[in-house]
Structures are given as C-alpha cells and as structure tokens.
mmCIF file of C-alpha atoms in Angstrom:
data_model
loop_
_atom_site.group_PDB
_atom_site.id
_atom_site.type_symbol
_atom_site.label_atom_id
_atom_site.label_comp_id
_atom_site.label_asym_id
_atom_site.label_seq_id
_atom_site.Cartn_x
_atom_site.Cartn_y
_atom_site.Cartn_z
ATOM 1 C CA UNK A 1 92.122 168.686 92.701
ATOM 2 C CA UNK A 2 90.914 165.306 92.103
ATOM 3 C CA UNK A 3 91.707 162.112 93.512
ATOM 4 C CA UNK A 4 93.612 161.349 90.420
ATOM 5 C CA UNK A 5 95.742 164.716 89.652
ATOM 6 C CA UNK A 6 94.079 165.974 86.315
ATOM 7 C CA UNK A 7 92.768 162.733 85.711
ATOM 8 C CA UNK A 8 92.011 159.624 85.918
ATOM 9 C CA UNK A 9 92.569 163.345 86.630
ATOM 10 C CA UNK A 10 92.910 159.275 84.093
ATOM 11 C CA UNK A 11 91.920 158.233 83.669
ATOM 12 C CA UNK A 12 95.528 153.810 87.086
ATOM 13 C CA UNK A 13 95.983 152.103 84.610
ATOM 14 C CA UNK A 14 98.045 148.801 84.357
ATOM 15 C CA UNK A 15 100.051 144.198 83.497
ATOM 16 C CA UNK A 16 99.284 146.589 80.624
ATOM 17 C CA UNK A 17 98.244 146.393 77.008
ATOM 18 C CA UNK A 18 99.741 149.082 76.233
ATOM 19 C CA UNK A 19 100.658 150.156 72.519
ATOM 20 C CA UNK A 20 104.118 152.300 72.449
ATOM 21 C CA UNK A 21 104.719 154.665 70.007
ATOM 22 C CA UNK A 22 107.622 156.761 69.868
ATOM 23 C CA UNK A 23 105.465 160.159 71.279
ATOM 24 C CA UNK A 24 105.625 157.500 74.912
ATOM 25 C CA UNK A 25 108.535 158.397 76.164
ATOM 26 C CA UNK A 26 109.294 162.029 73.724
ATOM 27 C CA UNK A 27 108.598 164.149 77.285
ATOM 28 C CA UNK A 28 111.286 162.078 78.995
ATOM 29 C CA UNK A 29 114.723 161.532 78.666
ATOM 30 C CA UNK A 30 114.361 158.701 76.556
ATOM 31 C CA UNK A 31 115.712 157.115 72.751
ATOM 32 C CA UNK A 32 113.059 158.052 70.629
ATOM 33 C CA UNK A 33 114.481 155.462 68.347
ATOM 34 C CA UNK A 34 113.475 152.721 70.948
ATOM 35 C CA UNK A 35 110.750 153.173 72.600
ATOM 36 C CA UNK A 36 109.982 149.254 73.126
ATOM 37 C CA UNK A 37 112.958 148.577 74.747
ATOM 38 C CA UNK A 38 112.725 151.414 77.195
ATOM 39 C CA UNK A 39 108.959 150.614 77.894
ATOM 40 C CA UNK A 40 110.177 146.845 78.347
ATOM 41 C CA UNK A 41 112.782 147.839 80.514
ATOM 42 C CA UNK A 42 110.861 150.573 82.751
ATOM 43 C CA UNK A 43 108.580 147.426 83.667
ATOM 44 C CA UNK A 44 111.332 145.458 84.616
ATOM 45 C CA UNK A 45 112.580 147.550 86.889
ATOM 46 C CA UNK A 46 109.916 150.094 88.233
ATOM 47 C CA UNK A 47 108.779 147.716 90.957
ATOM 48 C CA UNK A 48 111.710 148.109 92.911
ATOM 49 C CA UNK A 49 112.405 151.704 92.277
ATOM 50 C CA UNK A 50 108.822 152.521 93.509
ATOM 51 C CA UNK A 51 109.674 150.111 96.890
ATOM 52 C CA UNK A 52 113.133 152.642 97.186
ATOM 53 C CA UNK A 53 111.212 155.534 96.817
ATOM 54 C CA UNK A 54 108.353 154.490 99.095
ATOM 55 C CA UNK A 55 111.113 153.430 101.863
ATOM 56 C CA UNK A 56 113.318 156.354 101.804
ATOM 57 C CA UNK A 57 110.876 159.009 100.273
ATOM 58 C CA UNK A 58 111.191 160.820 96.704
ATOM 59 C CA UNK A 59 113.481 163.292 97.722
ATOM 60 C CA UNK A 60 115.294 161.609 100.408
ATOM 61 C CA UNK A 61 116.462 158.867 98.492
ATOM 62 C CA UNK A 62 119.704 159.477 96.494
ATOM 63 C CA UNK A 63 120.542 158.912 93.026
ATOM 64 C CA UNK A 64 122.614 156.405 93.599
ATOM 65 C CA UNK A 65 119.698 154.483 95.541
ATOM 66 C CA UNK A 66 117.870 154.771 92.701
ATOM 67 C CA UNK A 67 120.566 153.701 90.229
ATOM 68 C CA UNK A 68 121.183 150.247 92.499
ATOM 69 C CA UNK A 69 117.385 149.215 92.319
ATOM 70 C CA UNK A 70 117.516 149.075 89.005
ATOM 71 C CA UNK A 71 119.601 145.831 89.108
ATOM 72 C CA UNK A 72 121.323 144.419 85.955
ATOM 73 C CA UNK A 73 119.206 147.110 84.131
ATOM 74 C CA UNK A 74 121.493 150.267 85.757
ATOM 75 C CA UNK A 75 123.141 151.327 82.904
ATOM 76 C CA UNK A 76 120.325 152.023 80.669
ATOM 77 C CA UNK A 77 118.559 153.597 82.762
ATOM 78 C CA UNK A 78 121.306 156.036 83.861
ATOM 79 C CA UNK A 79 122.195 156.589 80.058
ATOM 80 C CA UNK A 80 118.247 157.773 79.633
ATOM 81 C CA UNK A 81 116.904 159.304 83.122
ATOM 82 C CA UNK A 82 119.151 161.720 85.224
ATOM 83 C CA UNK A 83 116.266 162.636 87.719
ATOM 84 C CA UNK A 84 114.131 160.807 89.520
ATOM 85 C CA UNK A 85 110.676 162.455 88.621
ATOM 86 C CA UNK A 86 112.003 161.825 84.661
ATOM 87 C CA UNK A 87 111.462 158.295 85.628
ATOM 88 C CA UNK A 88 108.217 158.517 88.006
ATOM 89 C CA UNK A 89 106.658 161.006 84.974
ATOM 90 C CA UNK A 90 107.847 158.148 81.864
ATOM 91 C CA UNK A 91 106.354 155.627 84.216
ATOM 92 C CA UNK A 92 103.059 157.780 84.448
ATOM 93 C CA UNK A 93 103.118 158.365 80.765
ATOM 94 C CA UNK A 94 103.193 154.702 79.966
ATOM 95 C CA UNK A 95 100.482 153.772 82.235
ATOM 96 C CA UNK A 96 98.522 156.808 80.751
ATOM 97 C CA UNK A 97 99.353 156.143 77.075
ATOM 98 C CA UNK A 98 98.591 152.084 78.063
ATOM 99 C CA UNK A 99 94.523 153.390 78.805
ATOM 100 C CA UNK A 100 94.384 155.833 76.448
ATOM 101 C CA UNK A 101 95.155 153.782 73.603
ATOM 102 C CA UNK A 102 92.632 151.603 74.147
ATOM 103 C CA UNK A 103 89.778 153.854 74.711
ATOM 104 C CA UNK A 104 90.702 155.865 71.936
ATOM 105 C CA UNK A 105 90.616 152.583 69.758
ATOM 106 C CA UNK A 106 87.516 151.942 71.183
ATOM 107 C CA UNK A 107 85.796 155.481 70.771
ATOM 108 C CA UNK A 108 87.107 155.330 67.096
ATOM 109 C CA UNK A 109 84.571 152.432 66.343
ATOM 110 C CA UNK A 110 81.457 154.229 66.918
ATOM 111 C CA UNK A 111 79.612 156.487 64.996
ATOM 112 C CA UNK A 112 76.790 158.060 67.140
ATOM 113 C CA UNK A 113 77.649 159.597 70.862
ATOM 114 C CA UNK A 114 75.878 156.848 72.721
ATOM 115 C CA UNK A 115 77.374 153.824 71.849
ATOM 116 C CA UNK A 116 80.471 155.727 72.092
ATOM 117 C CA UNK A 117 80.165 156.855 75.759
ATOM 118 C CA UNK A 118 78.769 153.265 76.591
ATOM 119 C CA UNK A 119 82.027 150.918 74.900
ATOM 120 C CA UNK A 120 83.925 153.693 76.549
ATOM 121 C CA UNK A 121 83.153 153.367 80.031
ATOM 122 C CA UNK A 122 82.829 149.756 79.729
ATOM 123 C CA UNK A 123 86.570 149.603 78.308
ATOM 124 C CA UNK A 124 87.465 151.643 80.907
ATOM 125 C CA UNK A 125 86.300 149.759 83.726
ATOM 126 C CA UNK A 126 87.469 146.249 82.349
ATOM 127 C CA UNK A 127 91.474 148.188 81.988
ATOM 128 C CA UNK A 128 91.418 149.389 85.016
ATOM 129 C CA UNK A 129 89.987 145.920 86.930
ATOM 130 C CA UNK A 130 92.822 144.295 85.287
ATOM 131 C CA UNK A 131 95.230 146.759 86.495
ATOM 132 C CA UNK A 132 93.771 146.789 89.701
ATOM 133 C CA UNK A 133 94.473 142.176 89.705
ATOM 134 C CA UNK A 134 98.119 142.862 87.957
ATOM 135 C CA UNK A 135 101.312 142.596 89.903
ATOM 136 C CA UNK A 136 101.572 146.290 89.120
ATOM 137 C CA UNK A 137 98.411 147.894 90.452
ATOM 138 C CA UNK A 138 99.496 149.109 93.696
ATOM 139 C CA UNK A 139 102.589 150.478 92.209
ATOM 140 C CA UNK A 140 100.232 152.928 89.985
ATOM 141 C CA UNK A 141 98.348 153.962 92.882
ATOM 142 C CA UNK A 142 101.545 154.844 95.030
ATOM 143 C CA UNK A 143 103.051 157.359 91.779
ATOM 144 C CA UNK A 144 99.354 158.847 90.891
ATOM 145 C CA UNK A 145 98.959 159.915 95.151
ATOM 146 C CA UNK A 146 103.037 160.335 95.275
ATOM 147 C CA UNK A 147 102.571 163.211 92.266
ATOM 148 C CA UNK A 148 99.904 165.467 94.447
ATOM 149 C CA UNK A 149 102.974 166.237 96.479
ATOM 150 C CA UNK A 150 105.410 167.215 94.137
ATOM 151 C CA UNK A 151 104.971 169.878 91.601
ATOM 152 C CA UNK A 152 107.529 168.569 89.157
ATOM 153 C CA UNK A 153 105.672 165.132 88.566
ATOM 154 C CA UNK A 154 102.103 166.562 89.150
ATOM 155 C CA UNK A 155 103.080 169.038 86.660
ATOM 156 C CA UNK A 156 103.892 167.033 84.101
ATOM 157 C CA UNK A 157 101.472 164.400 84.636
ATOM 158 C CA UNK A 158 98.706 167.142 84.218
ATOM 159 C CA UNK A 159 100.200 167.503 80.716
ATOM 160 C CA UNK A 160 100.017 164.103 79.890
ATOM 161 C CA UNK A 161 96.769 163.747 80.632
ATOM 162 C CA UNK A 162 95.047 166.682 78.727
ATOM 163 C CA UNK A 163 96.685 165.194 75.449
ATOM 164 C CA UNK A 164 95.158 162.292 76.000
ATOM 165 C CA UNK A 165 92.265 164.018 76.802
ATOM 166 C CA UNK A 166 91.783 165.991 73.491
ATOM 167 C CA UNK A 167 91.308 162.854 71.124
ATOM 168 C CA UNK A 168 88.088 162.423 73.308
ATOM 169 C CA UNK A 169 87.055 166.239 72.874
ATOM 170 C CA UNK A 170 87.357 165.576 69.125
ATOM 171 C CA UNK A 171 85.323 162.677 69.001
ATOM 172 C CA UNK A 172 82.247 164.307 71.132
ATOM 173 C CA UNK A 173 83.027 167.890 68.986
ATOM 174 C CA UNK A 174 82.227 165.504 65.642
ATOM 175 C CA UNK A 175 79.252 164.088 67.290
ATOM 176 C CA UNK A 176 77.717 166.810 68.599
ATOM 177 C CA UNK A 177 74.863 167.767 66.322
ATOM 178 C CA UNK A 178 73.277 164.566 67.970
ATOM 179 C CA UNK A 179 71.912 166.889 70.517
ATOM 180 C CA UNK A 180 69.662 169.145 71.769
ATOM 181 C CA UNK A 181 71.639 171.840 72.091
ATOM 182 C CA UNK A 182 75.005 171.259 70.674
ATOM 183 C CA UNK A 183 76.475 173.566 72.842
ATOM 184 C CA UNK A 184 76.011 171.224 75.676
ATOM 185 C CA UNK A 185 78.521 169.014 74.445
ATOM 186 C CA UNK A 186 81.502 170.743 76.377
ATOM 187 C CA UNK A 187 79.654 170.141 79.782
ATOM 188 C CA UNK A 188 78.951 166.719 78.682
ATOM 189 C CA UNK A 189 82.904 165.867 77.755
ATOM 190 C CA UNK A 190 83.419 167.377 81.445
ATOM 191 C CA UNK A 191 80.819 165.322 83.178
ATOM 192 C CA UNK A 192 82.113 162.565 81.693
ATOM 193 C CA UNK A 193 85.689 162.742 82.171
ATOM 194 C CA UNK A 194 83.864 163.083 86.089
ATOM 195 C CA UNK A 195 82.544 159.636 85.870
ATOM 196 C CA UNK A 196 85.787 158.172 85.084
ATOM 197 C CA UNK A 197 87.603 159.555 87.585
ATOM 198 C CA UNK A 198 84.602 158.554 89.968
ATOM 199 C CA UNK A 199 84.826 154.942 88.362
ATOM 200 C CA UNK A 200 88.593 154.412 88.873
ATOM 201 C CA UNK A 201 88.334 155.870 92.708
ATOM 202 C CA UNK A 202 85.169 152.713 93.126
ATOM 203 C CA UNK A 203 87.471 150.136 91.233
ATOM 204 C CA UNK A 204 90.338 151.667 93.554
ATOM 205 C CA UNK A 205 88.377 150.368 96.433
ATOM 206 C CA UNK A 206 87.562 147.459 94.977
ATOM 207 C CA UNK A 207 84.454 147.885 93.930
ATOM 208 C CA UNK A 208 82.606 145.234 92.095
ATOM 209 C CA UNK A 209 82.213 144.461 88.646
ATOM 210 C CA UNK A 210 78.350 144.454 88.393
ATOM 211 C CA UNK A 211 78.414 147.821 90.527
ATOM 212 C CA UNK A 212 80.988 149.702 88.204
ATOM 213 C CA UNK A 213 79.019 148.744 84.906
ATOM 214 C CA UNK A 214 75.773 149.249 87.012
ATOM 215 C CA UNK A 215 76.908 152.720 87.937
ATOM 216 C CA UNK A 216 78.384 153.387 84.516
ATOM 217 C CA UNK A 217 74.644 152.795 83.083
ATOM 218 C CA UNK A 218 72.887 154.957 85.284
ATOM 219 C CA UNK A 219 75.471 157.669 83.950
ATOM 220 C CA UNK A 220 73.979 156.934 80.412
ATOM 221 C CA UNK A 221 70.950 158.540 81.631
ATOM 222 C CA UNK A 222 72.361 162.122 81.956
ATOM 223 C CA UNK A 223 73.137 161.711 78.276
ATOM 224 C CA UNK A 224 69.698 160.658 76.967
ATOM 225 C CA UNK A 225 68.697 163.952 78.760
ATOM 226 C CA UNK A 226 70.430 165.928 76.320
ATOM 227 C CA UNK A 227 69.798 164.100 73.277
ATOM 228 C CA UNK A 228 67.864 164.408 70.327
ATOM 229 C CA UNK A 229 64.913 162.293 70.425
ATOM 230 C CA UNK A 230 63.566 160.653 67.342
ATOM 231 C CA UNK A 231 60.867 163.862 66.864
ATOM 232 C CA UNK A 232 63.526 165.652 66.585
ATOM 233 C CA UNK A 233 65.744 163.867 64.275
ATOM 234 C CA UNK A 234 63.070 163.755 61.859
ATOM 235 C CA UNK A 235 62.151 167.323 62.249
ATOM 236 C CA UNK A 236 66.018 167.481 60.820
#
C-alpha cells in the first residue's frame, strides 16, 4: 500500500482552489443541491474536528464530541453527516476533487503526451507546495495516514481516487499512438501515477522546489524512452 492509500495513492492536496461540482459531495451524506455551501462549511469547521479526532482518536471520540467542534456550524452538519468517516471521506473527496480539477484542466490543454506529462507534474507540485504552506496542510496529512487504519475511510477514499484517476487514463489512451509500442502506454499511466505519489511524499518532507521540478524532469526521461522519434514519425 502506498504512502498515500491508492493515491496520491493522490495524488494532499490543499487553502484549496478547488472547483465544486455537485458529483463533490454525491458519495456523502450531503445536499446535492448545495454543494458550495457544504464545501464552504466543511472548511470552516474541519480544523477542529480533525484536532477532536486526533485527541480522543476516531473511534473513541463520540458523536456528540464531534457535533460540539463544529461550533455555530452544528446543525448543518448533523442535518448532512451521521458518521464520522462520512465526514473524514467528504473531507478527502474535496481535497481530492480540489487536485484533480486542476490537473485535469491542465492535461486537457495539451495535445501530444509530453507536454502533457510535463504541465502535469509541474501543476502538481506547485498544488501540493501550496497545500503543504496553507493553514490546512497538516490537517490533510493527519486524514490521508488516519484512513490506512480504518477500512471504512480507506475504502472509500480508494474509490475516490480511481475516478479521478480514469480522466488521466483517457487522456494517455488518446495519445498513445505517439509511441513505440502503444501498448506501453498502460505501464506508462502506472509509472506515472508512481512519480506523483513519490513527489507528494518529497514535498511532504519538505522538499525543495528546484528538487521536486528537478526530479520531475529526470522522470521525463523514462518517457522519451518509449517514444516515437522523428524517424519514426515520418516513417508514419
């Protein structure tokens, strides 16, 4: 299992610039009809929920001790969460959705494999340094190692993650006839989905930002490797 359960298996993310659509919150028990109030309200209140379940543990601490950290926000979130991993797994989701909204706007730009890979994992790294300076960083990295121990959250954050994860498959599946072997592209989607992980573990440890991008370019290597050369795009 990776540092990051599935993700970064996801891919820490988030301050966040995130962009909520109605699918944010869909897995939880949430309005569907108001997704920007719930996301507005979840980061008003998550800090001290996270404290409460840091202090007392996830399945010590009572509903009730979760209800009072919520402050003036209580009855809201009673009316739309009646466990605590619904809240840990909408939090999870919204710092998921927050990345993958921007990489997937990002990927969407580029037309050739290369380019797309690079603005990716240079996105990537800038999100997550920000998220890693924002009030809220920590918080991220107590839920992502608080969901390897309880099958539940882990569960569901696996889920989240491989959605996200399939807009990416997509984009390398459309772009794949820009290699050698197109076949390849599977193990390239996995090695890649490595790096990130590997990248948000460095910027984790606060790694620098020279070092991330530097690492990020030697990655860039592995795919030149597999692609086409010019030869062989004019043999095409």
């Amino acid at each position: 299992m990776s540092v990051l359960p599935v993700f970064f298996a996801i891919w820490q993310l988030l301050h966040c610039r995130a962009r909520f659509s109605s699918y944010t919150f869909a897995m939880s028990q949430t309005d569907p009809n108001k997704p920007e109030v719930l996301s507005h309200i979840i980061e008003e209140v998550m800090d001290d929920c996270i404290r409460v379940f840091v202090l007392k543990g996830l399945q010590a601490c009572s509903m009730e001790d979760f209800y009072e950290a919520c402050g003036p926000h209580r009855a809201y979130v009673e009316e739309h969460f009646t466990t605590k991993q619904d809240f840990c797994a909408a939090v999870l989701l919204w710092w998921l959705n927050s990345i993958f909204a921007e990489l997937k706007s990002t990927i969407s730009l580029h037309s050739n494999l290369h380019s797309a890979i690079e603005a990716v994992l240079y996105e990537f790294i800038d999100i997550c340094v920000g998220h890693r300076e924002s009030k809220h960083g920590d918080k991220f990295c107590v839920l992502d190692s608080m969901a390897l121990f309880d099958e539940e959250l882990l569960a569901k954050f696996a889920m989240y993650y491989q959605e996200g994860v399939k807009h990416f498959r997509l984009k390398f599946m459309d772009l794949k006839s820009e290699l050698k072997d197109p076949d390849d592209i599977e193990k390239l989607l996995i090695f890649y989905v490595m790096i990130l992980e590997g990248l948000y573990v460095l910027i984790r440890r606060g790694f620098s930002c020279n070092m991330l991008f530097e690492y990020a370019d030697m990655s860039l290597h592995t795919l030149e490797f597999y692609e086409k050369r010019p030869s062989d795009k004019a043999a095409d």
